[in-house]
Short mmCIF file of C-alpha atoms and ligand atoms in Angstrom, two decimals:
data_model
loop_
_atom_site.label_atom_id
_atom_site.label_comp_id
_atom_site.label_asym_id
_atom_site.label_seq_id
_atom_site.Cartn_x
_atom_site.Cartn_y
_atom_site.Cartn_z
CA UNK A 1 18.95 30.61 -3.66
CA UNK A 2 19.87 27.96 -6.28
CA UNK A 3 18.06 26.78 -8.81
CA UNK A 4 17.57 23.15 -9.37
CA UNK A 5 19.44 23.30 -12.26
CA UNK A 6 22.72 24.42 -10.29
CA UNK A 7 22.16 22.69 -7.32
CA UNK A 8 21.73 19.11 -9.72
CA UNK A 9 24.38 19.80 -12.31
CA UNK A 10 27.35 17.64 -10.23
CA UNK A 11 24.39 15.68 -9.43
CA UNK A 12 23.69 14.62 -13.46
CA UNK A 13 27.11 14.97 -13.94
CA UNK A 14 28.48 12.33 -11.44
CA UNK A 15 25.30 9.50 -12.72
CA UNK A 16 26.12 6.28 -10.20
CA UNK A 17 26.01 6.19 -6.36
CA UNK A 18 25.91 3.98 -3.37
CA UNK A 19 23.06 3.69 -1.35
CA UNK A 20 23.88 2.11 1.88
CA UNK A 21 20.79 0.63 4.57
CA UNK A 22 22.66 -0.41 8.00
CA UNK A 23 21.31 -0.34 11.15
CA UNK A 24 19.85 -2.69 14.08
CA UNK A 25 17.55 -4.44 11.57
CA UNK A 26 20.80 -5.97 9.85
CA UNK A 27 21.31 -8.45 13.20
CA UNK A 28 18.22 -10.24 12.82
CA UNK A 29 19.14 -10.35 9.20
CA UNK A 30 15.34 -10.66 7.82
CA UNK A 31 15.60 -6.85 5.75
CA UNK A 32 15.09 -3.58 7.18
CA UNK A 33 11.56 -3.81 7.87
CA UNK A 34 11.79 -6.81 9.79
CA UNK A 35 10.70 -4.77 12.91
CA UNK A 36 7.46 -3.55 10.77
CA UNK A 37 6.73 -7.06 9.32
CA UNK A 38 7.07 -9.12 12.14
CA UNK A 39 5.18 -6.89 14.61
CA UNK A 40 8.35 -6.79 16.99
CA UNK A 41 7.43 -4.97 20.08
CA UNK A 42 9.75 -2.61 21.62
CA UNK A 43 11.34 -5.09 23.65
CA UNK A 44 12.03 -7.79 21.69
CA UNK A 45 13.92 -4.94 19.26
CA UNK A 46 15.59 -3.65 21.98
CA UNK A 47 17.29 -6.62 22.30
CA UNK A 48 19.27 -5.67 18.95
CA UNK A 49 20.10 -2.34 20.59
CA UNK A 50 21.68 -4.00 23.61
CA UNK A 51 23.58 -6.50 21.11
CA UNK A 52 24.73 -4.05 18.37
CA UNK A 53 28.58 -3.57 18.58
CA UNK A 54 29.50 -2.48 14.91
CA UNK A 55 32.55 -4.28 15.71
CA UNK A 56 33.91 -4.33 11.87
CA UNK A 57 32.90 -1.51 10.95
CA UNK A 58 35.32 0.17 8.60
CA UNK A 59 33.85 3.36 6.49
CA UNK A 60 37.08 4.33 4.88
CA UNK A 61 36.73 0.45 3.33
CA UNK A 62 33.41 1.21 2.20
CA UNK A 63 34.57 4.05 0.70
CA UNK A 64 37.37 2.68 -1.03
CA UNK A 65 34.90 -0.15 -2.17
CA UNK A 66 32.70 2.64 -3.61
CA UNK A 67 35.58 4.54 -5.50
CA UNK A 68 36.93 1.51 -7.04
CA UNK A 69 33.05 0.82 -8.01
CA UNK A 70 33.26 4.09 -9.99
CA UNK A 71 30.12 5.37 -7.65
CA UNK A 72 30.74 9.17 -6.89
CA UNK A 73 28.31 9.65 -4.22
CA UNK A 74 26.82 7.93 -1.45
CA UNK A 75 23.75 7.97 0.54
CA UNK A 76 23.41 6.38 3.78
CA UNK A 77 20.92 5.60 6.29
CA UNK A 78 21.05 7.77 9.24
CA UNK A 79 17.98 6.70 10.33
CA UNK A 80 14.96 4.35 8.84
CA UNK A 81 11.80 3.62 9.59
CA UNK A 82 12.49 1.76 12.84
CA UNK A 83 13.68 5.10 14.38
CA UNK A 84 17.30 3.99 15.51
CA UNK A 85 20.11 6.47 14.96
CA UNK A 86 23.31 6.14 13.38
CA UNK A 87 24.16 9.32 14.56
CA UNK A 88 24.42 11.08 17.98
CA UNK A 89 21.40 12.92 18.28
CA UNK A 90 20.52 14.84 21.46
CA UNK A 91 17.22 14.13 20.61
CA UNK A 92 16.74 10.44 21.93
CA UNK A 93 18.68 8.17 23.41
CA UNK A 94 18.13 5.22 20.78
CA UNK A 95 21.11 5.76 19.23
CA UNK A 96 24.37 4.02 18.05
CA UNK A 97 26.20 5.76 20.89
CA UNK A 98 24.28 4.83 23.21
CA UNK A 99 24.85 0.80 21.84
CA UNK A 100 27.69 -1.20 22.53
CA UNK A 101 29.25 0.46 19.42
CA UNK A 102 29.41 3.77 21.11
CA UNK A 103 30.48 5.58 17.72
CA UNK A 104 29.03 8.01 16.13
CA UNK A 105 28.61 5.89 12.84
CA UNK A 106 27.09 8.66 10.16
CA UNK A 107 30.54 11.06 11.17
CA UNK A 108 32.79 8.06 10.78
CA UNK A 109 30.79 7.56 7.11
CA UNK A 110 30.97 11.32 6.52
CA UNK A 111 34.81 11.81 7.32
CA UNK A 112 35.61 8.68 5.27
CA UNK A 113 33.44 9.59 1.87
CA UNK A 114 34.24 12.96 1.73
CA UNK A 115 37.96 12.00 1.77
CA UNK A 116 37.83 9.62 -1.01
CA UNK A 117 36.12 12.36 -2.83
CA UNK A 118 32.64 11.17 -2.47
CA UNK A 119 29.39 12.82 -2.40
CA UNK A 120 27.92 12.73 1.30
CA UNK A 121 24.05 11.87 0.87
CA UNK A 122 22.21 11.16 4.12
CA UNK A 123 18.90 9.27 3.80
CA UNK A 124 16.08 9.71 6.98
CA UNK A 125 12.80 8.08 7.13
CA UNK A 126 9.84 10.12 7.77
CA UNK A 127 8.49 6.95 9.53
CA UNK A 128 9.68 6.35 12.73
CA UNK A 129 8.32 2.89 14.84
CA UNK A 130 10.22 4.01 17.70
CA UNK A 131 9.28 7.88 18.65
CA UNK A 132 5.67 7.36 21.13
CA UNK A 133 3.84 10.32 18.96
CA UNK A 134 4.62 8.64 15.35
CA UNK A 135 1.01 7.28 14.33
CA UNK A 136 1.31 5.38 11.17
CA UNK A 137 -1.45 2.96 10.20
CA UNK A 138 -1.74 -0.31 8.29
CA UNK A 139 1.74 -1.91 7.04
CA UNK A 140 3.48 1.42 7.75
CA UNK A 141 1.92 1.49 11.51
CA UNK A 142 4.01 1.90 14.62
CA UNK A 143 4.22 -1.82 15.63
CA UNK A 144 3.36 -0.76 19.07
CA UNK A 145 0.02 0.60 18.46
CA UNK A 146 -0.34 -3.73 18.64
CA UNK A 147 0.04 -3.35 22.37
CA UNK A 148 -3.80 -2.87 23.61
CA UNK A 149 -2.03 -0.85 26.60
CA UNK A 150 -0.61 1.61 23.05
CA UNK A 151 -4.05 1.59 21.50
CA UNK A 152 -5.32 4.21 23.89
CA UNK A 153 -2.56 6.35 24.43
CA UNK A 154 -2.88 10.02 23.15
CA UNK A 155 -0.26 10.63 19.91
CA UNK A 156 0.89 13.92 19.72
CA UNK A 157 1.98 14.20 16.11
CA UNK A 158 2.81 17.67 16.43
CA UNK A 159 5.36 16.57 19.03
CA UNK A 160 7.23 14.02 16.56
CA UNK A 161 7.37 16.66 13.78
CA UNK A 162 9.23 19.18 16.03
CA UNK A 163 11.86 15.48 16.50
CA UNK A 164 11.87 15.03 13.07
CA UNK A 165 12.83 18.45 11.80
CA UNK A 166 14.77 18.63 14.81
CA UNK A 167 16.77 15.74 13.87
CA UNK A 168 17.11 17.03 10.47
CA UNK A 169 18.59 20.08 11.35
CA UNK A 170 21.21 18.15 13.69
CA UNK A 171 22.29 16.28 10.76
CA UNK A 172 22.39 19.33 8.38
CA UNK A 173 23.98 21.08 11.56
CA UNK A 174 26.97 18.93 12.78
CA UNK A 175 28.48 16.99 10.14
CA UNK A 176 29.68 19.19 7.52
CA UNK A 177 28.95 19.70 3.92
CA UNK A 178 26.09 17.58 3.14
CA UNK A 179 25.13 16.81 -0.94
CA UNK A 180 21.97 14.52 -0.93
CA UNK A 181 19.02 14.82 1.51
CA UNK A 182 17.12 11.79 0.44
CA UNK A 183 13.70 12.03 2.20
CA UNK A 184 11.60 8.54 2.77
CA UNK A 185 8.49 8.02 2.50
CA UNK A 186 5.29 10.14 1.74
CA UNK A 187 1.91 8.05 1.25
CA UNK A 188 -1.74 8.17 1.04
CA UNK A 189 -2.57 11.35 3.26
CA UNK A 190 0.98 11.56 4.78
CA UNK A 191 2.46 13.42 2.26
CA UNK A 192 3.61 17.65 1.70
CA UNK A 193 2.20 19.81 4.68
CA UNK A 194 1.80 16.37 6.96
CA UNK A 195 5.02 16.88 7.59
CA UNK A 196 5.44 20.36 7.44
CA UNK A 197 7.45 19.96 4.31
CA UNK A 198 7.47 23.33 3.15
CA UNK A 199 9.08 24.52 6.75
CA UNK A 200 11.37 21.63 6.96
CA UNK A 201 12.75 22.45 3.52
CA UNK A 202 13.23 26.28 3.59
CA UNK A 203 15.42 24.94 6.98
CA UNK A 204 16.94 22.13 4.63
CA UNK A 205 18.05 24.85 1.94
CA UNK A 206 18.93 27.74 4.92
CA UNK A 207 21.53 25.53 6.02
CA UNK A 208 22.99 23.75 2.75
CA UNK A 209 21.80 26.06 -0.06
CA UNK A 210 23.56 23.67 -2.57
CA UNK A 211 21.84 20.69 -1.26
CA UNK A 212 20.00 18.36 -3.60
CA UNK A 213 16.86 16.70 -2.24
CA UNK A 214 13.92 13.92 -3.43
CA UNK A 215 10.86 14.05 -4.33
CA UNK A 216 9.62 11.71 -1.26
CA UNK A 217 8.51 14.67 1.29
CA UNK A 218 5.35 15.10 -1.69
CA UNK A 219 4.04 16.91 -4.15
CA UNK A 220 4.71 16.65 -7.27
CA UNK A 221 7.81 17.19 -9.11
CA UNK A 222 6.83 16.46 -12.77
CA UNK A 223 4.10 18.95 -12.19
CA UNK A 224 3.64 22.54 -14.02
CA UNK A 225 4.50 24.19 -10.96
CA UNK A 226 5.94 21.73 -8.23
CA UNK A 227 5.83 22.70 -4.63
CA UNK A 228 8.14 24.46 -2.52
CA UNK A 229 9.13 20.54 -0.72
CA UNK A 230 8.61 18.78 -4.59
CA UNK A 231 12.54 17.93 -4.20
CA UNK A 232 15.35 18.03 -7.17
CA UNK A 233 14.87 15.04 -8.41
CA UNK A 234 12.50 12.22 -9.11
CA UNK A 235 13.07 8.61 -7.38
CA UNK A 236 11.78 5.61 -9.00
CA UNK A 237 12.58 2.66 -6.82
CA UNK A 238 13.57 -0.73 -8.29
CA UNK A 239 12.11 0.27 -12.08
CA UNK A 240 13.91 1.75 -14.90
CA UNK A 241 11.23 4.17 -16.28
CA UNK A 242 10.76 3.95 -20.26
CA UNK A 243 11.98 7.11 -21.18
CA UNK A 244 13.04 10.02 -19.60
CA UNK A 245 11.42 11.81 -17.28
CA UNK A 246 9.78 15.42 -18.29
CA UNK A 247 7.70 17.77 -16.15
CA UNK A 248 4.33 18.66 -17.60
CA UNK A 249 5.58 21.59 -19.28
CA UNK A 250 7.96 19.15 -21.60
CA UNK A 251 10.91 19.78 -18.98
CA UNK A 252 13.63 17.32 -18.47
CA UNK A 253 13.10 16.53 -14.67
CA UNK A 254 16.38 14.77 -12.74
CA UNK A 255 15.66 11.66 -11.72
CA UNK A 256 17.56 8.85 -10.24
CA UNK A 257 16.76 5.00 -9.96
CA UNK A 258 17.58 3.36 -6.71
CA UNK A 259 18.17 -0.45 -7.38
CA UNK A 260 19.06 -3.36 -4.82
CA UNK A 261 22.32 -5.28 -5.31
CA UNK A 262 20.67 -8.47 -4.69
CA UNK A 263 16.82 -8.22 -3.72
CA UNK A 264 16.82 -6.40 -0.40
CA UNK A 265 17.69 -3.11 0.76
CA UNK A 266 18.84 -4.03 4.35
CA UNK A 267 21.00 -7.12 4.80
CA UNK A 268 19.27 -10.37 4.56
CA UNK A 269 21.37 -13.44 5.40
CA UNK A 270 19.45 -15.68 2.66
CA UNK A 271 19.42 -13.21 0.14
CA UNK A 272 22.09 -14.49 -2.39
CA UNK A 273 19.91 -13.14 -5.71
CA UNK A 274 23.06 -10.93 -6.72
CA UNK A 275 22.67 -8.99 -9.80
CA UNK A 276 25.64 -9.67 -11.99
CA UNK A 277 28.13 -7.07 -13.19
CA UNK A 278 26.68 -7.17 -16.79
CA UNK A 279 23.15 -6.63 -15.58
CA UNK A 280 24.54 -3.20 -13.28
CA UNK A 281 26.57 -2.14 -16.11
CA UNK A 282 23.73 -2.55 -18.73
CA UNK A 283 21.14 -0.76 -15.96
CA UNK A 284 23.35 2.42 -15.42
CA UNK A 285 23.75 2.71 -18.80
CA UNK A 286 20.07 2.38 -19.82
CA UNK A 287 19.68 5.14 -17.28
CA UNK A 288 22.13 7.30 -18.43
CA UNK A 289 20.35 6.90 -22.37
CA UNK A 290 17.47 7.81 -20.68
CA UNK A 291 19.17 11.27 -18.60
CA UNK A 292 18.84 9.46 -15.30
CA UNK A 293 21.13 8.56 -12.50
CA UNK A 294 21.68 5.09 -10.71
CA UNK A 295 21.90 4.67 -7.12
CA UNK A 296 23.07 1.07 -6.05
CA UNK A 297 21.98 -0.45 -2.93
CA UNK A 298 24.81 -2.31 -0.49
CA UNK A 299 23.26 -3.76 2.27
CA UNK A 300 26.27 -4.26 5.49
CA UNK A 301 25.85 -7.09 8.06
CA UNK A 302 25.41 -6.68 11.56
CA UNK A 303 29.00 -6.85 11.97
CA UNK A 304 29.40 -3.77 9.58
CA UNK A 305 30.79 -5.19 6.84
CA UNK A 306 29.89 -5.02 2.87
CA UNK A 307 29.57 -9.00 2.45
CA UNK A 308 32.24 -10.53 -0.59
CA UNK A 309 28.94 -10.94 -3.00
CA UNK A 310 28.55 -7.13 -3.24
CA UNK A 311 32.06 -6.38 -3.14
CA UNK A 312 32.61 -8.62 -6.45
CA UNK A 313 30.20 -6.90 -8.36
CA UNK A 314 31.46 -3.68 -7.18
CA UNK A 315 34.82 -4.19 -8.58
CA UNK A 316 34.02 -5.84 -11.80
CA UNK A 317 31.56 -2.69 -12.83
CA UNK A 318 34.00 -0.27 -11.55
CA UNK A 319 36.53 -1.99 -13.93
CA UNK A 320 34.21 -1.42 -16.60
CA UNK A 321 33.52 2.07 -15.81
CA UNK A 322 37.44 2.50 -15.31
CA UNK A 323 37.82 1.89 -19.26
CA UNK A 324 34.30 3.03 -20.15
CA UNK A 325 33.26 5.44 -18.03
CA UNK A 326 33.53 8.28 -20.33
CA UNK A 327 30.46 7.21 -21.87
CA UNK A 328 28.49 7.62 -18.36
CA UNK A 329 29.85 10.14 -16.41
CA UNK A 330 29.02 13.56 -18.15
CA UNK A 331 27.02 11.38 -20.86
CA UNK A 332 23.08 11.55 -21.26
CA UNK A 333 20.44 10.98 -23.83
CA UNK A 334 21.17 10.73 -27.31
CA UNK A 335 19.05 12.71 -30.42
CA UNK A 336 18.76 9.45 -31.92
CA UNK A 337 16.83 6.85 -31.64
CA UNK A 338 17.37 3.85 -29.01
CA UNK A 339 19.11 1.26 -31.64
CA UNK A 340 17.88 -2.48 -31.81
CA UNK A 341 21.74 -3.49 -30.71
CA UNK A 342 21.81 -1.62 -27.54
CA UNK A 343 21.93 1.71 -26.24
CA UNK A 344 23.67 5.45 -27.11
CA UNK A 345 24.34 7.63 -24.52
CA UNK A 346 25.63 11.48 -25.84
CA UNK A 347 28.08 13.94 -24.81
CA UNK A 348 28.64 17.09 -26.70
CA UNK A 349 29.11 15.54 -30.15
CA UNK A 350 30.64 12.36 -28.67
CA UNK A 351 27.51 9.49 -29.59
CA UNK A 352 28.57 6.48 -27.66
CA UNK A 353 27.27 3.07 -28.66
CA UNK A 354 26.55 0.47 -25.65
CA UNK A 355 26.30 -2.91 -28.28
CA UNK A 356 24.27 -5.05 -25.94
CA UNK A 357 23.09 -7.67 -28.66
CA UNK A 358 25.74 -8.12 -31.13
CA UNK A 359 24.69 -9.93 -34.59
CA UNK A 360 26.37 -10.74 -37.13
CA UNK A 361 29.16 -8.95 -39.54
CA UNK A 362 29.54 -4.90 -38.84
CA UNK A 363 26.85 -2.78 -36.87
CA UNK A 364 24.78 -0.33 -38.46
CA UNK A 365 24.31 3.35 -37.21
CA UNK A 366 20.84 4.89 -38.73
CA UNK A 367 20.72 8.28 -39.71
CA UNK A 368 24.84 8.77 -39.22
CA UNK A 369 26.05 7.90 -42.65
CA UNK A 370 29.05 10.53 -43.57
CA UNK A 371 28.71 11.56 -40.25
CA UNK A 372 31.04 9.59 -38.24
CA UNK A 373 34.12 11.48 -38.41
CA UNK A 374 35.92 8.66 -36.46
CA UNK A 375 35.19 5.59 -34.08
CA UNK A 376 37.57 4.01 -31.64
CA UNK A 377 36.94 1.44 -28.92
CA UNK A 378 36.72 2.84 -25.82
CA UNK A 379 38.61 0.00 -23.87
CA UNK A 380 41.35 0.27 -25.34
CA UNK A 381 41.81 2.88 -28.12
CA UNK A 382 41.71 1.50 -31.19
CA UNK A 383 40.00 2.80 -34.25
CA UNK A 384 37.07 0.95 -35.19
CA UNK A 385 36.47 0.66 -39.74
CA UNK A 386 33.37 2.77 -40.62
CA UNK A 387 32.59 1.52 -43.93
CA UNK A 388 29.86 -0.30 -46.07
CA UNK A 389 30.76 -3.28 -46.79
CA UNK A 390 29.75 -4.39 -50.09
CA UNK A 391 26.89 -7.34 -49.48
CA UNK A 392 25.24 -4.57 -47.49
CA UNK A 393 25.08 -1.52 -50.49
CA UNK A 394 21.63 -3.28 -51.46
CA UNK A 395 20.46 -3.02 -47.52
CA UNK A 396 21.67 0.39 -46.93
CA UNK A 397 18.14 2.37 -46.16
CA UNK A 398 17.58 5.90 -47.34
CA UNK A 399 17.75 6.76 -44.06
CA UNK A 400 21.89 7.43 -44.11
CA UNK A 401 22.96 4.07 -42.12
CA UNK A 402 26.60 3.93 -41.70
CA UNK A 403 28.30 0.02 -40.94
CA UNK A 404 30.86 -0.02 -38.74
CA UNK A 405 33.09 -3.22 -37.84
CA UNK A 406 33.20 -4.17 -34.09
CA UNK A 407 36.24 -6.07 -32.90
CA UNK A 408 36.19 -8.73 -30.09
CA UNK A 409 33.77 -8.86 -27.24
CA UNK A 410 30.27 -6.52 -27.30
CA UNK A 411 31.55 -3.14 -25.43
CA UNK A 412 30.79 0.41 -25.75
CA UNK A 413 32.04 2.24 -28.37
CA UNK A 414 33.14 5.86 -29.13
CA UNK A 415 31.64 6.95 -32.26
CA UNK A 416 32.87 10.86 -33.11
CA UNK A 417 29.88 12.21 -34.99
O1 LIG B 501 10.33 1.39 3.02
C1 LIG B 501 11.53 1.85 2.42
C2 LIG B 501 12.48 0.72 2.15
O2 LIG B 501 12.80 0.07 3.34
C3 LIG B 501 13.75 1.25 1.47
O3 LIG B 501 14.42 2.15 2.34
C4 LIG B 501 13.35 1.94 0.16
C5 LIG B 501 14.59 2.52 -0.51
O4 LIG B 501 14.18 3.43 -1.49
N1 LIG B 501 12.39 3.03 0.47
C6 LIG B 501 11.19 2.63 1.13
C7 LIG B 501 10.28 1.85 0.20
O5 LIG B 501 9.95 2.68 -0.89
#
């Protein structure tokens, strides 16, 4: 078998992916958990089922919209927590082929990704609102445990495991090469063994031994010795986490932050928070400095589109990475220091300088004096003046600072140490 090291190295390599949440809950237009939230019973969420056409659905646009973002894999949902499939399981019947779409919508997504040259990550929710022998409890409960007539009737969790793997191993089964599992969500006592999670990923692994999975089955991943189901790498959700992550023998652990475009993961029609370009650009690099990978969430309407406001950013940061992305892709945690102007990310003995917070007159590199054998600007080339200029001789710290004079706007730099 693979080790997590080989299975994650395209993984770390390729940084910045799109995470995509689409399914029934993007009609009603409220987020993804608008079933869980608003204590829909079955029928009044069936009434999405009957409605949902995916009439504009396109894949091989969201796929070109992800290539020209500069995102090299994607993840999407093939099912969430409120149990409808994008996919044509045998398993149940609430599916997207069974809806006026009558597509299978995760092949269509699979075929279109994987011909762009993208990464084909499937995301399934361990919850599941719909399936009879799902429990759940609190926030997370099966809304129809609501129904007094519910209360009473027998769960056989058992029963919804043997779905769940089941379901897993149709998707790991029938749609090809698959490069991301991405597992959601363990918590409180629902977490490792609950689900069988050892079983479910010795099947995972059986039948794509390079597959890379999360760390949201259980266990834990940072630990000395993480379980069999701990997952490649580590998810933080919506943070950026100080520094890298290391296991608690002083390891480097993969992880990946998954971040919202604007503030919700499934579409939400008043949702117009949009990050901006700068504030994506300046996040994937702070991961990168930091070893870590940045999944980007686009959340498609009902229709099955990716909505203008996403697409904009999208373009402007894959513009960016189209002139800059040498200092991301490949690129991970410098030796040094985290400067006060910004960020470096590192690759080989390429240092590359992310000036976030220009002052004024040149910038100065600590610790690099006579050891910049050239700089250039990565957007366009051009050789950069490593010198110190003479007002800052009496500044110049015994730590070996180096000045080196920025032209125009506040971009990332090469620096050729
Ligand atoms: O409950 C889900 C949520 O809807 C969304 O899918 C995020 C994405 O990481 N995961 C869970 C919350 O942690």
């Amino acid at each position: 078998m693979k080790t997590r090291e080989e299975r994650t190295r395209w993984f770390l390599r390729d940084r910045f992916g799109m995470f995509i949440h689409w399914g029934l809950y993007s009609i009603p237009a409220r987020g993804e958990w608008v079933r869980g939230n608003e204590r829909m019973t079955r029928e009044q969420y069936m009434k999405y089922f009957e409605e949902f056409d995916a009439s504009r659905y396109d894949p091989k646009a969201w796929a070109r919209a992800a290539k020209q973002a500069g995102q090299k894999y994607a993840v999407l949902t093939a099912k969430h927590h409120d149990g409808f499939c994008l996919f044509d399981s045998k398993l149940t019947g609430f599916k997207a082929t069974n809806t006026p779409a009558a597509r299978d919508l995760v092949r269509e997504y699979a075929d279109a990704f994987r011909a762009e040259g993208i990464a084909v990550g499937l995301y399934y929710s361990l919850l599941d609102w719909h399936h009879d022998d799902y429990p759940g409890y609190g926030d997370k409960a099966h809304p129809d445990r609501d129904n007094p007539a519910a209360k009473d009737k027998p769960i056989r969790f058992d029963r919804y495991l043997d779905y769940m793997h089941g379901q897993v191993k149709e998707l790991l089964t029938d749609y090809g090469k698959i490069d991301i599992m991405w597992f959601d969500f363990s918590y409180d006592e629902m977490t490792g063994e609950k689900w069988r999670a050892t079983e479910l990923v010795r099947m995972v692994r059986s039948l794509q031994p390079h597959i890379v999975i999360d760390n949201r089955l259980g266990g834990n991943i940072r630990g000395a010795e993480p379980e069999e189901y701990a997952g490649d790498f580590f998810s933080p959700e919506q943070i950026i986490p100080p520094g890298g992550i290391v296991d608690a023998n002083g390891k480097q652990v993969p992880w990946e932050a998954c971040i919202t475009l604007n503030d919700n993961w499934g579409y939400h029609a008043e949702d117009r928070n949009y990050k901006s370009p700068k504030q994506v650009i300046r996040s994937l690099v702070e991961c990168v400095s930091k070893n870590g990978n940045m999944l980007l969430n686009v959340g498609p309407d009902a229709k099955g589109e990716i909505n203008r406001e996403s697409l904009s950013v999208l373009r402007e940061v894959g513009e960016w990475l189209r002139l800059n992305g040498e200092s991301v892709y490949g690129a991970g945690m410098s030796a040094l220091p985290k400067p006060e102007w910004g960020r470096y990310t590192q690759k080989g003995n390429k240092l590359y300088a992310h000036v976030f917070d220009r002052g004024i007159g040149p910038i100065y590199f600590a610790q690099l004096k006579g050891k910049i054998r050239k700089a250039r600007l990565l957007r366009d080339g051009s050789e950069l003046k490593v010198e110190t200029p003479w007002m800052a001789e009496e500044y110049s710290d015994t730590a070996g600072g180096a000045f080196i004079w920025l032209k125009g706007a506040a971009l990332p730099d090469e620096i050729d140490t």
